[in-house]
CSV table of N, CA and C in Angstrom, one decimal:
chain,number,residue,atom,x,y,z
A,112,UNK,N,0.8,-1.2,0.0
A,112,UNK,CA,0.0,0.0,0.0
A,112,UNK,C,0.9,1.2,0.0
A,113,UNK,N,0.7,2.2,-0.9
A,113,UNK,CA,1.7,3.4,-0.7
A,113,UNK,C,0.4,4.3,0.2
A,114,UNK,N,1.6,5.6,0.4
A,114,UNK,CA,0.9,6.2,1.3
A,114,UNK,C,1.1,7.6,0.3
A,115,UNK,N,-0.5,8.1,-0.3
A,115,UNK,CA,-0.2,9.3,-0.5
A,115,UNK,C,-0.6,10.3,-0.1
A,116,UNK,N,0.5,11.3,0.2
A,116,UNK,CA,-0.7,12.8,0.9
A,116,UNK,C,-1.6,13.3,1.0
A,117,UNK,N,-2.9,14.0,1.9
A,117,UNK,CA,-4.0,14.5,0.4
A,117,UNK,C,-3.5,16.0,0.3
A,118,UNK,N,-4.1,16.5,-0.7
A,118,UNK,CA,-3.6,18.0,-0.9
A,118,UNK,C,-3.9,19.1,0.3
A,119,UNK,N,-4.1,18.7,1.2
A,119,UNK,CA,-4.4,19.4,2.6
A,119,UNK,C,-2.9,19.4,2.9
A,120,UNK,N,-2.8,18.2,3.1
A,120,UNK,CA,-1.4,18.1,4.2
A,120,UNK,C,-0.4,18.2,3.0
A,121,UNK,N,-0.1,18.9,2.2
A,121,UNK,CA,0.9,18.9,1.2
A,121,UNK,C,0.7,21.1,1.1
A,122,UNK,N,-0.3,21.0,1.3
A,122,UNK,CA,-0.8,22.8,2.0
A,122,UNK,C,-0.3,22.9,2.8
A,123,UNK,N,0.3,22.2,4.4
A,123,UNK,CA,0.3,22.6,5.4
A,123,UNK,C,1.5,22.6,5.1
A,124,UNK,N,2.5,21.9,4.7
A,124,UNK,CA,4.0,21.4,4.5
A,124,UNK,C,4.4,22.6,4.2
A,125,UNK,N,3.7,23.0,2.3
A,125,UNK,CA,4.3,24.5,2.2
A,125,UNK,C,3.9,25.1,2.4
A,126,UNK,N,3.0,25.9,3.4
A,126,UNK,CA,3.1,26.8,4.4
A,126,UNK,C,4.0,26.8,5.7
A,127,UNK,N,4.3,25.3,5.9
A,127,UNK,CA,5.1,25.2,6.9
A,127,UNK,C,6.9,26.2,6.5
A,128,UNK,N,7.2,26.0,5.6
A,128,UNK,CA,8.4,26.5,5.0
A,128,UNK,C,8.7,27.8,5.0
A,129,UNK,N,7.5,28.7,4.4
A,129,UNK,CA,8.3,29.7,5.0
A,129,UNK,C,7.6,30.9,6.4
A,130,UNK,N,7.4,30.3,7.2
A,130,UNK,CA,7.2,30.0,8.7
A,130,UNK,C,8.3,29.7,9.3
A,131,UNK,N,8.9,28.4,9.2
A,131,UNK,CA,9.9,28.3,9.1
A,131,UNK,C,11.4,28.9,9.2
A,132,UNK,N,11.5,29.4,8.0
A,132,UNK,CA,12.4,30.1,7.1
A,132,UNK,C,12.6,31.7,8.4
A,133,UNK,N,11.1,32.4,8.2
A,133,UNK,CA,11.1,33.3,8.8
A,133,UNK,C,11.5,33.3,10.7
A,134,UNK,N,11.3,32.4,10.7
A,134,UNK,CA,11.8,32.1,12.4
A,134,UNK,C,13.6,32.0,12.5
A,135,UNK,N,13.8,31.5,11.8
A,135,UNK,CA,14.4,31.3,11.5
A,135,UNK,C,15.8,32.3,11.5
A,136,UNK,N,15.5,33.8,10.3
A,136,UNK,CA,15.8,34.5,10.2
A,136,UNK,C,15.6,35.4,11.4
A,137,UNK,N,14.5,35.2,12.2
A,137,UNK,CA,14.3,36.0,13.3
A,137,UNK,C,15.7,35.5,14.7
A,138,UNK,N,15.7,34.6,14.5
A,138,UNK,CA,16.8,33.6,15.6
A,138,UNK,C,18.3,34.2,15.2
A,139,UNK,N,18.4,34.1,14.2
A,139,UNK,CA,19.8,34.8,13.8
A,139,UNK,C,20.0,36.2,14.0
A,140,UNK,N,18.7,36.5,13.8
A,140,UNK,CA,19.2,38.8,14.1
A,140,UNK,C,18.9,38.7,15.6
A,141,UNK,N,18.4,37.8,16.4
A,141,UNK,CA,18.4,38.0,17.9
A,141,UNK,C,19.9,37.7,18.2
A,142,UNK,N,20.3,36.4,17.6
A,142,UNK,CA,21.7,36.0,18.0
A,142,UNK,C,22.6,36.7,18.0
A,143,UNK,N,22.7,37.8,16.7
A,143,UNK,CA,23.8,38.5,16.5
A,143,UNK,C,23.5,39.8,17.4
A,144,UNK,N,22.1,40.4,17.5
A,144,UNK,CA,22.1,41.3,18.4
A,144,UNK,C,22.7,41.2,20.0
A,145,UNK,N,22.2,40.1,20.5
A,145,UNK,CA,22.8,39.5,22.0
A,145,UNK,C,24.3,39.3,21.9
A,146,UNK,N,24.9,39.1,21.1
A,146,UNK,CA,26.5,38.8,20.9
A,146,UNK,C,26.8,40.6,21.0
A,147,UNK,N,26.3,40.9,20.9
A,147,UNK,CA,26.8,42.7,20.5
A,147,UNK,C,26.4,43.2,22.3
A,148,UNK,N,25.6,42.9,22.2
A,148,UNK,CA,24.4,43.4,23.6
A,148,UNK,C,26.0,43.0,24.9
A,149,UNK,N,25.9,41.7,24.7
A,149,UNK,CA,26.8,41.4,25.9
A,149,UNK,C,28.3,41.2,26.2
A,150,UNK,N,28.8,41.8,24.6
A,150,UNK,CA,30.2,42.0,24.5
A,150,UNK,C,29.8,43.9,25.1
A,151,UNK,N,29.0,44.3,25.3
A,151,UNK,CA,28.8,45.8,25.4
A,151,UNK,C,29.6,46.7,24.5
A,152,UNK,N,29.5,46.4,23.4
A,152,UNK,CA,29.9,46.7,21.7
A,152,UNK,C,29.1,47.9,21.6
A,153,UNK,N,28.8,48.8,22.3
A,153,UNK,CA,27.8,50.2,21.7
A,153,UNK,C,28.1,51.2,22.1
A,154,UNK,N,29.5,51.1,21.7
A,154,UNK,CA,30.0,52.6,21.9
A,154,UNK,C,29.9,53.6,20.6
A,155,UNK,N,30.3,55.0,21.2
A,155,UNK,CA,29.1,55.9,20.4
A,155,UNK,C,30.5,56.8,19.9
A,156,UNK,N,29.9,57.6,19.0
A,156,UNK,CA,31.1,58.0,17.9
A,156,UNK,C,30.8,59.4,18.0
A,157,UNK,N,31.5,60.2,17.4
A,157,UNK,CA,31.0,62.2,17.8
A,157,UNK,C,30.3,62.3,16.3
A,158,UNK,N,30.4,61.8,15.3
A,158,UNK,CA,30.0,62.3,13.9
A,158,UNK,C,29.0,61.2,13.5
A,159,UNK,N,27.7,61.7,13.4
A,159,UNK,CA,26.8,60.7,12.6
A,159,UNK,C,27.0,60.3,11.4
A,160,UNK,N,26.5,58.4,10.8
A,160,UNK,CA,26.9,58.5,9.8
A,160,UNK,C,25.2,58.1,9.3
A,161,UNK,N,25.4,58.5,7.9
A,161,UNK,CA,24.1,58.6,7.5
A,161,UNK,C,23.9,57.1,6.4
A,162,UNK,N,23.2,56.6,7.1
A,162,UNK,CA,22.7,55.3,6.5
A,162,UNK,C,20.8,54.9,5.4
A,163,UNK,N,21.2,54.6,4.1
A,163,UNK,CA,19.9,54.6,3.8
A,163,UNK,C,19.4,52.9,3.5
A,164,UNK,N,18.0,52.3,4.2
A,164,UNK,CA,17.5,51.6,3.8
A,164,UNK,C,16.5,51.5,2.7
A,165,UNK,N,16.6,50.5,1.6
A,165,UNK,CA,15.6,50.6,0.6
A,165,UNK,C,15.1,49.3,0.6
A,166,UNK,N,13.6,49.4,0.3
A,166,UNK,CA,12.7,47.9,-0.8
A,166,UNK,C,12.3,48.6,-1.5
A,167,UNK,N,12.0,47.8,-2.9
A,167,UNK,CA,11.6,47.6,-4.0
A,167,UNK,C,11.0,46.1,-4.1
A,168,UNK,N,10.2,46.4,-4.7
A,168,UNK,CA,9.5,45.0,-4.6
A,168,UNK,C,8.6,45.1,-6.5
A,169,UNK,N,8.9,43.9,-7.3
A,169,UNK,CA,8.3,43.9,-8.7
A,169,UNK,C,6.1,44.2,-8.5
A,170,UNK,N,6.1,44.0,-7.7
A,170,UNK,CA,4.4,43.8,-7.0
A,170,UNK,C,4.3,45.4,-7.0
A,171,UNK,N,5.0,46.1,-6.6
A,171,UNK,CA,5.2,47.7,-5.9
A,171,UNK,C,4.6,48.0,-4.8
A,172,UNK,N,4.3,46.1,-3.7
A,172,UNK,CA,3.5,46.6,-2.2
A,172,UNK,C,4.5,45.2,-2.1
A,173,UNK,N,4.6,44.9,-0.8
A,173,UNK,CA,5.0,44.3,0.3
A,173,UNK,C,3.9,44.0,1.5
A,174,UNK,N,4.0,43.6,2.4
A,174,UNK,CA,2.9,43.0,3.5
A,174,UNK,C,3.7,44.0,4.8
A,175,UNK,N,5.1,44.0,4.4
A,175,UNK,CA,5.6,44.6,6.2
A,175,UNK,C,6.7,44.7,5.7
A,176,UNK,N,7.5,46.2,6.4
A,176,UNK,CA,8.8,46.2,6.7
A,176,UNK,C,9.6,46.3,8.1
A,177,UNK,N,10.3,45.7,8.4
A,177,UNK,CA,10.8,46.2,9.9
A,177,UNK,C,12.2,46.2,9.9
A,178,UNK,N,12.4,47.3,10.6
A,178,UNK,CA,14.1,47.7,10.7
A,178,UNK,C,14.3,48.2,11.9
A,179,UNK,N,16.1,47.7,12.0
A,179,UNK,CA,16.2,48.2,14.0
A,179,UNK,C,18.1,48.3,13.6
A,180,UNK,N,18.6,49.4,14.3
A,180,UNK,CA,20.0,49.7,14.5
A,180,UNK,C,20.5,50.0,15.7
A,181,UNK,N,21.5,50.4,16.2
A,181,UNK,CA,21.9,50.6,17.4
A,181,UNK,C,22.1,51.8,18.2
A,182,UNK,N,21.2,52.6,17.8
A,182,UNK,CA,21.7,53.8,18.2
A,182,UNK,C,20.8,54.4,19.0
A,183,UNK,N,19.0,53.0,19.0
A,183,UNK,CA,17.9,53.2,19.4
A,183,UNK,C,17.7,51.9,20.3
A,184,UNK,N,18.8,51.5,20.8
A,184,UNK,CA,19.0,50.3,21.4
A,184,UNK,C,18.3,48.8,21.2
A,185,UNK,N,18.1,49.1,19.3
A,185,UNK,CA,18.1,48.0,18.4
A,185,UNK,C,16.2,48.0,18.7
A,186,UNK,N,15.9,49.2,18.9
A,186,UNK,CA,14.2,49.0,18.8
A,186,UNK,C,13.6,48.8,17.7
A,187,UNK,N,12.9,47.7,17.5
A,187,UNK,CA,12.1,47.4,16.4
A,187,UNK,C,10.9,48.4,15.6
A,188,UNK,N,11.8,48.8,14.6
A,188,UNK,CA,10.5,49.4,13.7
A,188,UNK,C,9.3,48.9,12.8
A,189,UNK,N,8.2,49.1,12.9
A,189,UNK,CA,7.5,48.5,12.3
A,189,UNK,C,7.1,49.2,11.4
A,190,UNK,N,6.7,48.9,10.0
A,190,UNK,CA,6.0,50.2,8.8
A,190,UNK,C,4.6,49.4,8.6
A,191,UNK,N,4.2,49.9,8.8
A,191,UNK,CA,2.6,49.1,8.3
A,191,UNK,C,1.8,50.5,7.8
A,192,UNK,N,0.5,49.8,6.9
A,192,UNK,CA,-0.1,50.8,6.5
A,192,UNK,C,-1.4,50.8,6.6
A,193,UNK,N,-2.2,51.3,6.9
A,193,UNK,CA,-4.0,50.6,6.9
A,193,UNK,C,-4.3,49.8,6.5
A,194,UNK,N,-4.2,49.8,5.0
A,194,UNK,CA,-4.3,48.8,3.9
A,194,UNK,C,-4.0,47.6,3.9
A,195,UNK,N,-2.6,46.9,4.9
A,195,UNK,CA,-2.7,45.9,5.3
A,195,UNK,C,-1.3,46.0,4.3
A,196,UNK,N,-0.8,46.6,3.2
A,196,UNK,CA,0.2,47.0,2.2
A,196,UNK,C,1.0,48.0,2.3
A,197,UNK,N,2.3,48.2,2.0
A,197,UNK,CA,3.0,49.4,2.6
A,197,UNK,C,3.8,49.1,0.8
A,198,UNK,N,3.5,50.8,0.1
A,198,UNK,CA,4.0,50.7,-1.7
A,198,UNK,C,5.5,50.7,-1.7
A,199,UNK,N,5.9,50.1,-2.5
A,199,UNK,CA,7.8,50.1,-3.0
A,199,UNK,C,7.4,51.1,-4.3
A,200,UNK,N,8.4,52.3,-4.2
A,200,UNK,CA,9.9,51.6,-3.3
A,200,UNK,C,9.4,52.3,-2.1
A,201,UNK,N,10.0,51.8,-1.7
A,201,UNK,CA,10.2,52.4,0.0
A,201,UNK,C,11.7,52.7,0.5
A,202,UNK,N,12.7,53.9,1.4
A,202,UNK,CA,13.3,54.5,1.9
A,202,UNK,C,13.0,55.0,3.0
A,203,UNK,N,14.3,54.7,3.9
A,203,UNK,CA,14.6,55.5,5.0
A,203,UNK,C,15.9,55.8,5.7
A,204,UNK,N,16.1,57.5,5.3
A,204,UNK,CA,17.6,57.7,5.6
A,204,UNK,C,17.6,57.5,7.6
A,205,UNK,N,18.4,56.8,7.9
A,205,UNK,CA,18.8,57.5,9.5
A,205,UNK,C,20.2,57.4,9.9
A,206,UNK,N,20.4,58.1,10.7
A,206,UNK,CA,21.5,58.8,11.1
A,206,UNK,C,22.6,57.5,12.2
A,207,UNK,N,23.3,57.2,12.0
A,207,UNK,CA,24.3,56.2,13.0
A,207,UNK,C,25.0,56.9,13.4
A,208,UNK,N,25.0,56.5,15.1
A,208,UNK,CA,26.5,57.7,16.0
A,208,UNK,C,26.9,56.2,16.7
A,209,UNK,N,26.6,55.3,16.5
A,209,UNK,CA,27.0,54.3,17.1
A,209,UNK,C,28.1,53.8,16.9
A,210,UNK,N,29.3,53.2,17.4
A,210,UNK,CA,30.5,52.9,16.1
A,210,UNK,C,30.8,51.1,15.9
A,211,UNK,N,29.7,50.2,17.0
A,211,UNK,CA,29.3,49.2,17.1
A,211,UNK,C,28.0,48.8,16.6
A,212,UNK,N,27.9,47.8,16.1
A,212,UNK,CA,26.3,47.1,16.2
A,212,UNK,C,25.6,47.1,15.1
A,213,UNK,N,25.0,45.7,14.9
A,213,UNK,CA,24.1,45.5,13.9
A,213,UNK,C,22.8,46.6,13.3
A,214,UNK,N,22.7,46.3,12.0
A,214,UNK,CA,22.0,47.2,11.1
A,214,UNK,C,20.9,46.1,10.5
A,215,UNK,N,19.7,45.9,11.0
A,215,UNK,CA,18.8,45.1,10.6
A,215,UNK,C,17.7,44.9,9.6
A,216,UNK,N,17.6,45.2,8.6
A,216,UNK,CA,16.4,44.9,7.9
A,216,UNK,C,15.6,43.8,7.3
A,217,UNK,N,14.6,43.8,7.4
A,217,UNK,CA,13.8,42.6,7.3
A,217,UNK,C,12.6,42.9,6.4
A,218,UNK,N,11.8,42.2,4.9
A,218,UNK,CA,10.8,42.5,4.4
A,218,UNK,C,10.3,41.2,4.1
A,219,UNK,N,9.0,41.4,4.7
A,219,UNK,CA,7.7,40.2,4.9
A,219,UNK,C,6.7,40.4,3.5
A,220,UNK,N,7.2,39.6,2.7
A,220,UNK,CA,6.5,39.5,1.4
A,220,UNK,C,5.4,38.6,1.1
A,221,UNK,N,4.7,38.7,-0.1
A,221,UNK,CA,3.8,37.7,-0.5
A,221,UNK,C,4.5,36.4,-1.0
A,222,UNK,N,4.1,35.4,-0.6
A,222,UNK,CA,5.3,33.9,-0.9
A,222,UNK,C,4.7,33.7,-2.7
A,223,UNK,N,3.6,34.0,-3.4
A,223,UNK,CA,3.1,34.0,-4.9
A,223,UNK,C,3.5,34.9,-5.2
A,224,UNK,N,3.9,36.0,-4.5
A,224,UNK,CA,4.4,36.9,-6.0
A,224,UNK,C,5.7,36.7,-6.2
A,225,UNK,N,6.8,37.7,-6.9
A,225,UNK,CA,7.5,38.0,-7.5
A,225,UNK,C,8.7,38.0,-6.1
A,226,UNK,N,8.4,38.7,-5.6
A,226,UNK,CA,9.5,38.3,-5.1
A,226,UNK,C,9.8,40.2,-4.2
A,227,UNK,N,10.9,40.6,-3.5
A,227,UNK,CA,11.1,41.9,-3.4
A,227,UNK,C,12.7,41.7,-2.9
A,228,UNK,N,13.2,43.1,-2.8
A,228,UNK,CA,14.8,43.3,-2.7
A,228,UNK,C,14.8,44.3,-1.4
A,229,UNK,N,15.7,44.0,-0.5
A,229,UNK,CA,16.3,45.4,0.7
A,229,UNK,C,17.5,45.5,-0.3
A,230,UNK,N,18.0,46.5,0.6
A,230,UNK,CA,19.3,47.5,0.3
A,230,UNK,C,19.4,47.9,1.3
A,231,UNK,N,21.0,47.8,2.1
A,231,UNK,CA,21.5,49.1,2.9
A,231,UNK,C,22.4,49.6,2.1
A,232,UNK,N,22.4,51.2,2.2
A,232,UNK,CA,23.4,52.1,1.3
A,232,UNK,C,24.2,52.7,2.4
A,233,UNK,N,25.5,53.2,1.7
A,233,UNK,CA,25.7,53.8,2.6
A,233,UNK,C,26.7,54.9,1.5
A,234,UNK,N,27.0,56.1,1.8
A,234,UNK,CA,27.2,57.1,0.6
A,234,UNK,C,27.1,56.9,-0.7
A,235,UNK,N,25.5,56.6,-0.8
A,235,UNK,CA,25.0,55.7,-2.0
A,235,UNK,C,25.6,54.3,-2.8
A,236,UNK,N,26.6,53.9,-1.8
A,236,UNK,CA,27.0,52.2,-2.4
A,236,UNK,C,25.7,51.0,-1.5
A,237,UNK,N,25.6,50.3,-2.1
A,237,UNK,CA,25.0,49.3,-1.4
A,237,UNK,C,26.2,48.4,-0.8
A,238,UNK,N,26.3,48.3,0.7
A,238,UNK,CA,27.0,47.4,1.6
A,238,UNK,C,26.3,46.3,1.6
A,239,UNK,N,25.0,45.9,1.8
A,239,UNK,CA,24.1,44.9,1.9
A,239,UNK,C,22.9,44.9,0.6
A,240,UNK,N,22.8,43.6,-0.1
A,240,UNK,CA,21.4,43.7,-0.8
A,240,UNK,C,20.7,41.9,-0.8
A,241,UNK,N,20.0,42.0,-1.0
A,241,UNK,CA,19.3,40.6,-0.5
A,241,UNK,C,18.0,40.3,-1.4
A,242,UNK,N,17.2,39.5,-2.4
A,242,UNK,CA,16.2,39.4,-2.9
A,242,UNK,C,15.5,38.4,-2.9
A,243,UNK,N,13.9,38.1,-2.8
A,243,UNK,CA,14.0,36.8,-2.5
A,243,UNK,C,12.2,37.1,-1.9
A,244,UNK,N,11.8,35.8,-1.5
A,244,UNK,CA,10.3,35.8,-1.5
A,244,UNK,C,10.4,36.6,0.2
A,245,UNK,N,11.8,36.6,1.2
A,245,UNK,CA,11.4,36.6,2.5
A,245,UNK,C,13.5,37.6,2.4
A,246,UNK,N,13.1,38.8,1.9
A,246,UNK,CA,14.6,39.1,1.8
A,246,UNK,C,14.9,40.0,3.4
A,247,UNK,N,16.2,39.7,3.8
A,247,UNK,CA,16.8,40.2,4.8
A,247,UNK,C,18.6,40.4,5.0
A,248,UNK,N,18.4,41.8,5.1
A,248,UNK,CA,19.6,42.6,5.0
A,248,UNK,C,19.9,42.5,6.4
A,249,UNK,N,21.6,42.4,6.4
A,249,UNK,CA,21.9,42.8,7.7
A,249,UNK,C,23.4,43.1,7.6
A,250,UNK,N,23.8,44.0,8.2
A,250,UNK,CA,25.7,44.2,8.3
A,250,UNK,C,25.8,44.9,9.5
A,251,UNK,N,26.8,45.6,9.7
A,251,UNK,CA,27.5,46.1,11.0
A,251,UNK,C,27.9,47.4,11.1
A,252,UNK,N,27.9,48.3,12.1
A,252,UNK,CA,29.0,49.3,11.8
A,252,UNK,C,29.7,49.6,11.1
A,253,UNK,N,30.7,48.3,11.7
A,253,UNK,CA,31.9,48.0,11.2
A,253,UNK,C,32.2,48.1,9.8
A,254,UNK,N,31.3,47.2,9.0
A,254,UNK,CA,31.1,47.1,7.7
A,254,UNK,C,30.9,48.3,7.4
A,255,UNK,N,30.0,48.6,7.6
A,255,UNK,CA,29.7,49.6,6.4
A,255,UNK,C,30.3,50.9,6.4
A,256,UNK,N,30.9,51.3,8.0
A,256,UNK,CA,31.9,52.3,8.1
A,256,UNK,C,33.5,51.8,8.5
A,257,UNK,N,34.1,51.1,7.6
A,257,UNK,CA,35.4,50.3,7.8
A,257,UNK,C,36.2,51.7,8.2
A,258,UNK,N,37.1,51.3,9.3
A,258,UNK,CA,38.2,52.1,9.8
A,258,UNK,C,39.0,52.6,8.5
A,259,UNK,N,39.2,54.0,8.6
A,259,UNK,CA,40.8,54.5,7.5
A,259,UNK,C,41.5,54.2,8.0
């Protein structure tokens, strides 16, 4: 007797993935934040540096964006919009005085569409870019303002 799925449980499977995926992603930007947190990595610098986040997405909406850096002791931003859709592109310049610590971005996409892109810029180069049904940017300080 073979055993075949019914298309229920072959639903839940892939929904189970990127669920998954996203937890996933969420476990690693906790990890790397707490490695920063308890090395006490957040020391602060006299000159802000000016950092920009981007999505684009081929849809020109997204479901959610959220972003967190260190200079607001890594507090979670959320962008939401009534609509339940927030339009690409989307941007946000902010200011880093931090001279430690992770730079987070995260975009909660539709798993059928197309797909969408982050970007961190930094004197308009992209340091970080990422594309994909569940894309997530992340770098450092360090990175993106390497020591002269």
């Amino acid at each position: 007797m073979i055993n075949n799925p019914t298309d229920a449980s072959r639903r839940r499977r892939r929904a189970a993935i990127p669920i998954t995926v996203g937890v996933a992603l969420c476990l690693v930007a906790l990890s790397v934040w707490l490695t920063f947190a308890v090395r006490g990595e957040d020391g602060r610098g006299e000159h802000a540096r000016e950092i920009e986040l981007e999505v684009t997405s081929g849809a020109g909406q997204v479901k959610g964006i959220v972003w967190r850096y260190p200079d607001d002791g890594n507090k979670i931003h959320d962008v939401s919009d009534s609509s339940g859709m927030i339009k690409t592109p989307w941007s946000r310049r902010i200011d880093v005085k931090s001279l430690k610590g992770p730079i987070i971005l995260n975009v909660i996409h539709d798993p059928d569409s197309t797909g969408a892109t982050c970007r961190i810029l930094v004197n308009g180069k992209v340091t970080e870019e990422q594309s994909g049904v569940f894309p997530h940017c992340m770098t450092t300080v360090q990175r993106a303002f390497p020591a002269s």
